[in-house]
Coordinates of C-alpha atoms in Angstrom, one line a residue:
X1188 CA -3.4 3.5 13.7
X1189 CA -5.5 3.4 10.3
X1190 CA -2.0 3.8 7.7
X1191 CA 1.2 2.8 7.7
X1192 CA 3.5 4.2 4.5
X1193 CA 6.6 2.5 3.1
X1194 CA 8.3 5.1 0.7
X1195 CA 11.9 5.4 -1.7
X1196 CA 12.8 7.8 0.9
X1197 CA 15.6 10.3 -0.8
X1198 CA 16.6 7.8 -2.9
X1199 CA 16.0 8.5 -6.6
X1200 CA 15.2 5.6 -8.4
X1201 CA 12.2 3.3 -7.1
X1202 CA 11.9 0.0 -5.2
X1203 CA 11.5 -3.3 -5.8
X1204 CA 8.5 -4.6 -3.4
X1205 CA 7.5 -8.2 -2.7
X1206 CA 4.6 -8.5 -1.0
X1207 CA 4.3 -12.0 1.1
X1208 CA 1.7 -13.0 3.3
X1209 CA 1.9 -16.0 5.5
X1210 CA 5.5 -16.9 3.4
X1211 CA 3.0 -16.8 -0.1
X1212 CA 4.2 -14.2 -2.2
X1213 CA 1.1 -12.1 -3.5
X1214 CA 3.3 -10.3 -6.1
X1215 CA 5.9 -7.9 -7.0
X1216 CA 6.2 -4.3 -8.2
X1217 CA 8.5 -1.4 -8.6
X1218 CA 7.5 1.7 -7.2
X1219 CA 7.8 4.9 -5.1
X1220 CA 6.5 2.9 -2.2
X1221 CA 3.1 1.2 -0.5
X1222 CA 0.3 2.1 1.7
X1223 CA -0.8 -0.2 3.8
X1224 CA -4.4 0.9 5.5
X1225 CA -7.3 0.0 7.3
X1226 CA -10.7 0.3 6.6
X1227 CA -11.1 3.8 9.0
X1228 CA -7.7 5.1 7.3
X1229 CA -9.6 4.5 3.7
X1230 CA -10.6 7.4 3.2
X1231 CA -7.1 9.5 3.4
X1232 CA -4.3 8.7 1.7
X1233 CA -5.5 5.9 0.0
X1234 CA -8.0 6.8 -1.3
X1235 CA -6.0 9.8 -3.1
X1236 CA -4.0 7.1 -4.1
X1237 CA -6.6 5.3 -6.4
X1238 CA -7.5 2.7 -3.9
X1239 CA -11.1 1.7 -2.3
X1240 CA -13.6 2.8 -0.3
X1241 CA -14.4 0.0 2.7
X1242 CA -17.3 -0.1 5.5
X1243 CA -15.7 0.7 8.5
X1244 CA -16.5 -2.8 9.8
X1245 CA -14.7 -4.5 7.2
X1246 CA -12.0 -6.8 8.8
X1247 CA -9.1 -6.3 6.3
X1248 CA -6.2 -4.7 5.2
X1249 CA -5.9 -2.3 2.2
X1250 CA -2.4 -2.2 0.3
X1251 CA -2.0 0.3 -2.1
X1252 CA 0.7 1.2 -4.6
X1253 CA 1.6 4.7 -5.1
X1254 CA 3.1 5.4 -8.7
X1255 CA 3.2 1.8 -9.4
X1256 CA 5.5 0.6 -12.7
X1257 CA 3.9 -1.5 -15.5

């Protein structure tokens, strides 16, 4: 699997997203949703979504908001 997206569905107004890893939260945003990729999905939607370009052998995960608010 190289992406994973987390959308607002149908619903009209955008969502509220906390991000927490290992029970830190990173942050929070509202938005129409999240991309969560991986280094070999980097170059699809992610990529169209403003985010980075990584090395294939790049142990990480990307997360990228898509039509954050700020």
């Amino acid at each position: 699997m190289s992406e994973v997206l987390v959308h607002r569905g149908k619903n009209p107004s955008s969502l509220r997203m906390e991000i927490i890893i290992n029970g830190i939260l990173l942050t929070t945003f509202f938005g129409d949703g999240m991309i969560f990729s991986t280094p070999m999905g980097s170059l699809g939607y992610s990529l169209s979504s403003s985010g980075p370009i990584l090395n294939y052998e790049t142990s990480s995960i990307i997360l990228v908001p898509i039509c954050p608010l700020s």
